[in-house]
Amino acid sequence: MRIAMIGGGYVGLVSAACFAEFGNQVSVVEIDPDRLAALRTGRIPIYEPGLDTLVADNARAGRLSFGSDIADAVTGAEAIFIAVGTPPRNGDGQADLTYVHQAARQIARAMGDYAVIVTKSTVPVGTSRRIAEIVRETRPDLDFDVASNPEFLREGSAIGDFMRPDRVIVGLDQTAPDGGARARAVLSALYRPLYLIEAPVLFMALETAELTKYASNSFLAMKISFINEMADLCDKVGANVHDLSRGMGLDGRIGRKFLHPGPGYGGSCFPKDTLALTRIAQEAGAPTRLIEATVGVNDARKVAMAGR
């Protein structure tokens, strides 16, 4: 299958290399000239174990290429992935969709035959439908579907997470005349190698897929804030939080991951996604008080740790 990946950052590059490893023809669009030059010469601008070898092998085999022209990448592609940045807006925590909307317009201008436009970036609920609106406004004549396929990659184990995932989430436009059947057929074929290892590929509504990414990361952040509150309580009552963590984590209903006390969560995902989810919930009139508390506990934890 021919695939276009719009965005050669962390998510786009890992996804493109793994799709190429599945045997697909993948064209990555990267507009940053320095990053593009590095990719074309085999220098990977991010660190991820095994990624340099995976990129080099598939580029050498002719399955993975890099360019700056969306039209070249999109021509003949059956699936077009948007994997551009969605940084938080200053002040309100909502995702900035400027690059996503820009990519949608550029894709629409370049498209020819039918393709599925797939959002890989982490985006608020309703973004996939907005992408469909932008494409129709730009090119009313186009034959296309939209889908949501959020990533669940962990830094340091991203290739394994992609190749052997806990699950793959795919959102379809179930209100389309065919109920999303044509898009489902394309993405089922794309993920066929994962069916062979019995990895769950879950098809659902667009909105559900978009929300699943935020809900998953926010739940993990909540576990971190919970164990940090337990650490504070252990200090007060003379208990050992590490023994408590093991005692809880061996319960299969709870699990051991993300139950390690420390300075709180950080990085590029959890802070952004928890704030975005609280914003989405507030705008929908269904505030997520647990997630709001999670953010508050995390902020307080960092201040407390800095003062020790």
Short mmCIF file of C-alpha atoms in Angstrom, two decimals:
data_model
loop_
_atom_site.label_atom_id
_atom_site.label_comp_id
_atom_site.label_asym_id
_atom_site.label_seq_id
_atom_site.Cartn_x
_atom_site.Cartn_y
_atom_site.Cartn_z
CA MET A 1 0.00 0.00 0.00
CA ARG A 2 1.16 3.54 -0.73
CA ILE A 3 1.11 5.82 2.33
CA ALA A 4 1.82 9.52 2.85
CA MET A 5 2.97 10.68 6.30
CA ILE A 6 2.64 14.42 6.81
CA GLY A 7 5.16 15.29 9.50
CA GLY A 8 8.58 13.77 10.16
CA GLY A 9 8.70 14.35 13.90
CA TYR A 10 8.73 11.66 16.57
CA VAL A 11 5.30 10.16 15.89
CA GLY A 12 5.46 10.56 12.12
CA LEU A 13 8.94 9.12 11.73
CA VAL A 14 8.40 6.11 13.98
CA SER A 15 5.04 5.36 12.34
CA ALA A 16 6.43 5.77 8.83
CA ALA A 17 9.39 3.49 9.47
CA CYS A 18 7.18 0.80 11.01
CA PHE A 19 4.60 0.98 8.20
CA ALA A 20 7.48 0.63 5.72
CA GLU A 21 8.73 -2.39 7.66
CA PHE A 22 5.27 -3.92 7.08
CA GLY A 23 6.07 -3.74 3.35
CA ASN A 24 4.30 -0.50 2.41
CA GLN A 25 5.61 2.36 0.27
CA VAL A 26 5.81 5.34 2.63
CA SER A 27 6.55 8.96 1.69
CA VAL A 28 7.29 11.30 4.59
CA VAL A 29 6.69 15.03 4.16
CA GLU A 30 8.94 17.25 6.28
CA ILE A 31 9.02 21.01 5.69
CA ASP A 32 11.85 21.85 8.08
CA PRO A 33 14.88 22.02 5.74
CA ASP A 34 17.46 21.02 8.36
CA ARG A 35 15.42 18.05 9.55
CA LEU A 36 14.71 16.99 5.97
CA ALA A 37 18.38 17.18 5.03
CA ALA A 38 19.27 15.04 8.05
CA LEU A 39 16.65 12.42 7.21
CA ARG A 40 17.76 12.21 3.60
CA THR A 41 21.35 11.54 4.65
CA GLY A 42 20.38 8.93 7.22
CA ARG A 43 20.85 11.11 10.29
CA ILE A 44 17.92 10.68 12.66
CA PRO A 45 17.13 13.96 14.46
CA ILE A 46 15.53 12.18 17.43
CA TYR A 47 16.76 9.38 19.65
CA GLU A 48 14.77 6.18 19.73
CA PRO A 49 16.47 2.78 20.11
CA GLY A 50 16.52 0.91 16.81
CA LEU A 51 14.96 3.71 14.77
CA ASP A 52 18.12 4.62 12.86
CA THR A 53 18.54 1.04 11.66
CA LEU A 54 14.85 0.69 10.78
CA VAL A 55 14.88 3.92 8.77
CA ALA A 56 18.14 3.03 7.00
CA ASP A 57 17.01 -0.49 6.08
CA ASN A 58 13.68 0.64 4.63
CA ALA A 59 15.16 3.65 2.83
CA ARG A 60 17.75 1.33 1.27
CA ALA A 61 14.97 -1.06 0.23
CA GLY A 62 13.11 1.79 -1.46
CA ARG A 63 10.09 1.58 0.83
CA LEU A 64 10.74 4.82 2.76
CA SER A 65 11.44 8.24 1.25
CA PHE A 66 11.54 11.84 2.44
CA GLY A 67 10.55 15.08 0.74
CA SER A 68 8.97 18.49 1.24
CA ASP A 69 6.32 18.35 -1.49
CA ILE A 70 2.92 17.18 -0.26
CA ALA A 71 1.68 16.70 -3.83
CA ASP A 72 4.42 14.17 -4.57
CA ALA A 73 3.68 12.21 -1.40
CA VAL A 74 -0.11 12.27 -1.69
CA THR A 75 -0.33 11.24 -5.35
CA GLY A 76 -1.51 7.64 -5.47
CA ALA A 77 -1.62 7.26 -1.68
CA GLU A 78 -4.46 5.18 -0.25
CA ALA A 79 -3.89 6.44 3.29
CA ILE A 80 -2.66 9.93 4.20
CA PHE A 81 -1.60 10.39 7.82
CA ILE A 82 -1.45 13.76 9.56
CA ALA A 83 1.27 13.59 12.21
CA VAL A 84 2.08 17.25 12.81
CA GLY A 85 2.53 19.01 16.14
CA THR A 86 -0.41 20.06 18.32
CA PRO A 87 1.27 22.17 21.02
CA PRO A 88 -0.87 23.55 23.87
CA ARG A 89 -2.11 27.09 23.40
CA ASN A 90 -0.84 29.58 25.92
CA GLY A 91 -3.21 30.09 28.81
CA ASP A 92 -6.03 27.60 28.29
CA GLY A 93 -4.30 24.25 27.68
CA GLN A 94 -6.27 23.56 24.50
CA ALA A 95 -4.39 21.99 21.60
CA ASP A 96 -3.30 24.38 18.87
CA LEU A 97 -4.60 22.89 15.63
CA THR A 98 -3.01 25.40 13.27
CA TYR A 99 -0.67 22.83 11.72
CA VAL A 100 -3.38 20.18 11.48
CA HIS A 101 -5.77 22.50 9.64
CA GLN A 102 -2.96 23.72 7.39
CA ALA A 103 -2.05 20.13 6.51
CA ALA A 104 -5.70 19.34 5.72
CA ARG A 105 -5.89 22.22 3.23
CA GLN A 106 -2.63 21.22 1.57
CA ILE A 107 -3.73 17.60 1.31
CA ALA A 108 -7.03 18.65 -0.26
CA ARG A 109 -5.27 20.73 -2.91
CA ALA A 110 -2.93 17.85 -3.77
CA MET A 111 -5.30 14.86 -3.68
CA GLY A 112 -6.59 13.06 -6.71
CA ASP A 113 -8.14 9.62 -6.31
CA TYR A 114 -9.91 8.31 -3.22
CA ALA A 115 -7.88 8.16 -0.01
CA VAL A 116 -8.43 7.97 3.73
CA ILE A 117 -7.13 11.02 5.62
CA VAL A 118 -6.04 9.73 9.01
CA THR A 119 -5.26 11.84 12.06
CA LYS A 120 -2.26 10.45 13.95
CA SER A 121 -1.66 13.57 16.02
CA THR A 122 -3.28 13.87 19.44
CA VAL A 123 -6.28 16.13 18.82
CA PRO A 124 -9.46 17.23 20.65
CA VAL A 125 -12.79 15.56 20.06
CA GLY A 126 -14.34 16.80 16.83
CA THR A 127 -11.06 17.45 15.00
CA SER A 128 -11.51 14.68 12.43
CA ARG A 129 -14.91 16.07 11.45
CA ARG A 130 -13.40 19.55 11.21
CA ILE A 131 -10.71 18.14 8.90
CA ALA A 132 -13.46 16.69 6.70
CA GLU A 133 -15.13 20.12 6.57
CA ILE A 134 -11.87 21.82 5.60
CA VAL A 135 -11.23 19.31 2.82
CA ARG A 136 -14.76 19.73 1.44
CA GLU A 137 -14.48 23.53 1.62
CA THR A 138 -11.17 23.40 -0.24
CA ARG A 139 -12.12 20.75 -2.82
CA PRO A 140 -15.84 19.91 -2.92
CA ASP A 141 -15.19 17.37 -5.68
CA LEU A 142 -12.91 15.07 -3.70
CA ASP A 143 -13.74 11.47 -2.85
CA PHE A 144 -12.30 10.74 0.61
CA ASP A 145 -12.95 9.53 4.14
CA VAL A 146 -11.49 10.67 7.44
CA ALA A 147 -10.31 8.47 10.28
CA SER A 148 -8.66 8.84 13.68
CA ASN A 149 -5.74 6.57 14.61
CA PRO A 150 -4.11 7.94 17.78
CA GLU A 151 -0.66 6.73 18.76
CA PHE A 152 0.27 5.14 22.09
CA LEU A 153 4.06 5.15 21.74
CA ARG A 154 6.39 5.37 24.72
CA GLU A 155 9.76 7.01 24.31
CA GLY A 156 12.44 4.35 24.46
CA SER A 157 10.15 1.51 23.36
CA ALA A 158 8.22 3.12 20.49
CA ILE A 159 9.12 0.55 17.82
CA GLY A 160 8.06 -2.35 20.02
CA ASP A 161 4.90 -0.47 20.97
CA PHE A 162 4.04 -0.04 17.28
CA MET A 163 4.95 -3.56 16.18
CA ARG A 164 3.47 -5.34 19.21
CA PRO A 165 0.78 -2.99 20.53
CA ASP A 166 -1.61 -3.59 23.41
CA ARG A 167 -4.27 -2.40 20.98
CA VAL A 168 -4.76 -0.25 17.90
CA ILE A 169 -7.52 2.36 18.03
CA VAL A 170 -9.20 3.36 14.76
CA GLY A 171 -12.03 5.88 14.63
CA LEU A 172 -14.32 5.91 11.58
CA ASP A 173 -17.07 8.21 10.39
CA GLN A 174 -19.97 5.93 11.21
CA THR A 175 -22.41 8.58 9.92
CA ALA A 176 -21.02 8.25 6.37
CA PRO A 177 -23.36 6.64 3.80
CA ASP A 178 -21.41 3.37 4.02
CA GLY A 179 -20.93 3.61 7.78
CA GLY A 180 -17.18 3.96 7.27
CA ALA A 181 -16.88 0.58 5.54
CA ARG A 182 -14.53 1.74 2.78
CA ALA A 183 -12.16 3.44 5.23
CA ARG A 184 -12.30 0.39 7.47
CA ALA A 185 -11.26 -1.85 4.57
CA VAL A 186 -8.22 0.33 3.82
CA LEU A 187 -7.06 0.50 7.44
CA SER A 188 -7.76 -3.18 8.06
CA ALA A 189 -5.48 -4.01 5.13
CA LEU A 190 -2.84 -1.63 6.45
CA TYR A 191 -2.84 -3.23 9.90
CA ARG A 192 -3.12 -6.81 8.61
CA PRO A 193 0.37 -7.71 9.95
CA LEU A 194 -0.93 -7.00 13.45
CA TYR A 195 -3.96 -9.23 12.94
CA LEU A 196 -1.50 -12.04 12.28
CA ILE A 197 -0.05 -11.65 15.80
CA GLU A 198 -3.56 -11.26 17.24
CA ALA A 199 -3.09 -7.65 18.33
CA PRO A 200 -6.55 -6.13 18.97
CA VAL A 201 -7.55 -3.58 16.32
CA LEU A 202 -10.58 -1.74 17.67
CA PHE A 203 -12.88 0.16 15.31
CA MET A 204 -15.13 2.83 16.83
CA ALA A 205 -16.62 6.26 16.17
CA LEU A 206 -14.32 9.19 15.41
CA GLU A 207 -15.15 10.98 18.64
CA THR A 208 -14.57 7.87 20.73
CA ALA A 209 -11.12 7.29 19.23
CA GLU A 210 -10.10 10.90 19.78
CA LEU A 211 -11.25 10.81 23.39
CA THR A 212 -9.65 7.41 24.08
CA LYS A 213 -6.15 8.89 23.67
CA TYR A 214 -6.77 11.68 26.17
CA ALA A 215 -8.57 9.38 28.59
CA SER A 216 -5.76 6.81 28.52
CA ASN A 217 -2.98 9.29 29.24
CA SER A 218 -5.04 11.09 31.87
CA PHE A 219 -5.74 7.82 33.70
CA LEU A 220 -2.03 7.01 33.80
CA ALA A 221 -1.30 10.52 35.08
CA MET A 222 -3.94 9.96 37.76
CA LYS A 223 -2.11 6.82 38.94
CA ILE A 224 1.07 8.86 39.32
CA SER A 225 -0.67 11.57 41.35
CA PHE A 226 -2.37 8.90 43.47
CA ILE A 227 0.85 7.15 44.47
CA ASN A 228 2.48 10.49 45.23
CA GLU A 229 -0.35 11.34 47.60
CA MET A 230 0.08 7.92 49.19
CA ALA A 231 3.80 8.70 49.56
CA ASP A 232 2.95 11.84 51.52
CA LEU A 233 0.54 9.88 53.70
CA CYS A 234 3.15 7.15 54.28
CA ASP A 235 5.59 9.78 55.51
CA LYS A 236 3.04 10.97 58.05
CA VAL A 237 1.99 7.57 59.43
CA GLY A 238 5.32 5.73 59.27
CA ALA A 239 4.47 3.43 56.35
CA ASN A 240 6.74 2.44 53.44
CA VAL A 241 5.38 3.67 50.12
CA HIS A 242 7.52 1.26 48.06
CA ASP A 243 6.12 -1.74 49.90
CA LEU A 244 2.65 -0.22 49.56
CA SER A 245 3.19 0.19 45.81
CA ARG A 246 4.20 -3.46 45.43
CA GLY A 247 1.29 -4.57 47.58
CA MET A 248 -1.12 -2.67 45.36
CA GLY A 249 0.53 -3.31 42.02
CA LEU A 250 0.47 -7.10 42.26
CA ASP A 251 -3.32 -6.90 42.22
CA GLY A 252 -4.13 -7.66 38.59
CA ARG A 253 -6.98 -5.16 38.65
CA ILE A 254 -4.53 -2.34 39.46
CA GLY A 255 -1.19 -3.27 37.88
CA ARG A 256 2.33 -2.22 38.81
CA LYS A 257 2.99 0.35 36.11
CA PHE A 258 2.91 4.06 36.98
CA LEU A 259 2.83 3.34 40.72
CA HIS A 260 6.28 4.71 41.50
CA PRO A 261 6.46 7.76 43.79
CA GLY A 262 8.54 10.67 42.58
CA PRO A 263 8.43 14.31 41.52
CA GLY A 264 5.28 13.86 39.44
CA TYR A 265 4.66 13.43 35.76
CA GLY A 266 6.20 15.62 33.07
CA GLY A 267 7.40 15.25 29.52
CA SER A 268 5.66 16.13 26.29
CA CYS A 269 2.38 14.21 26.70
CA PHE A 270 0.85 13.94 30.16
CA PRO A 271 0.86 17.66 31.08
CA LYS A 272 -0.52 18.62 27.68
CA ASP A 273 -3.13 15.87 27.51
CA THR A 274 -4.49 16.28 31.06
CA LEU A 275 -4.95 20.01 30.53
CA ALA A 276 -6.55 19.43 27.13
CA LEU A 277 -8.98 16.85 28.55
CA THR A 278 -10.08 19.15 31.37
CA ARG A 279 -10.65 21.89 28.81
CA ILE A 280 -12.67 19.60 26.53
CA ALA A 281 -14.77 18.47 29.50
CA GLN A 282 -15.40 22.01 30.70
CA GLU A 283 -16.52 23.12 27.25
CA ALA A 284 -18.85 20.10 27.06
CA GLY A 285 -20.37 20.91 30.46
CA ALA A 286 -19.09 17.67 32.01
CA PRO A 287 -16.10 18.69 34.18
CA THR A 288 -13.62 15.93 34.99
CA ARG A 289 -13.00 16.62 38.67
CA LEU A 290 -10.67 13.64 39.08
CA ILE A 291 -8.40 14.88 36.30
CA GLU A 292 -8.52 18.44 37.62
CA ALA A 293 -7.40 17.09 40.99
CA THR A 294 -4.70 15.03 39.28
CA VAL A 295 -3.25 18.18 37.71
CA GLY A 296 -3.44 20.04 41.03
CA VAL A 297 -1.71 17.25 42.95
CA ASN A 298 1.02 17.05 40.31
CA ASP A 299 1.66 20.80 40.38
CA ALA A 300 1.81 20.81 44.19
CA ARG A 301 4.13 17.80 44.19
CA LYS A 302 6.69 19.56 42.02
CA VAL A 303 6.67 22.62 44.29
CA ALA A 304 7.03 20.45 47.39
CA MET A 305 9.87 18.40 45.91
CA ALA A 306 11.71 21.55 44.83
CA GLY A 307 11.56 22.81 48.41
CA ARG A 308 13.09 19.68 49.94
#
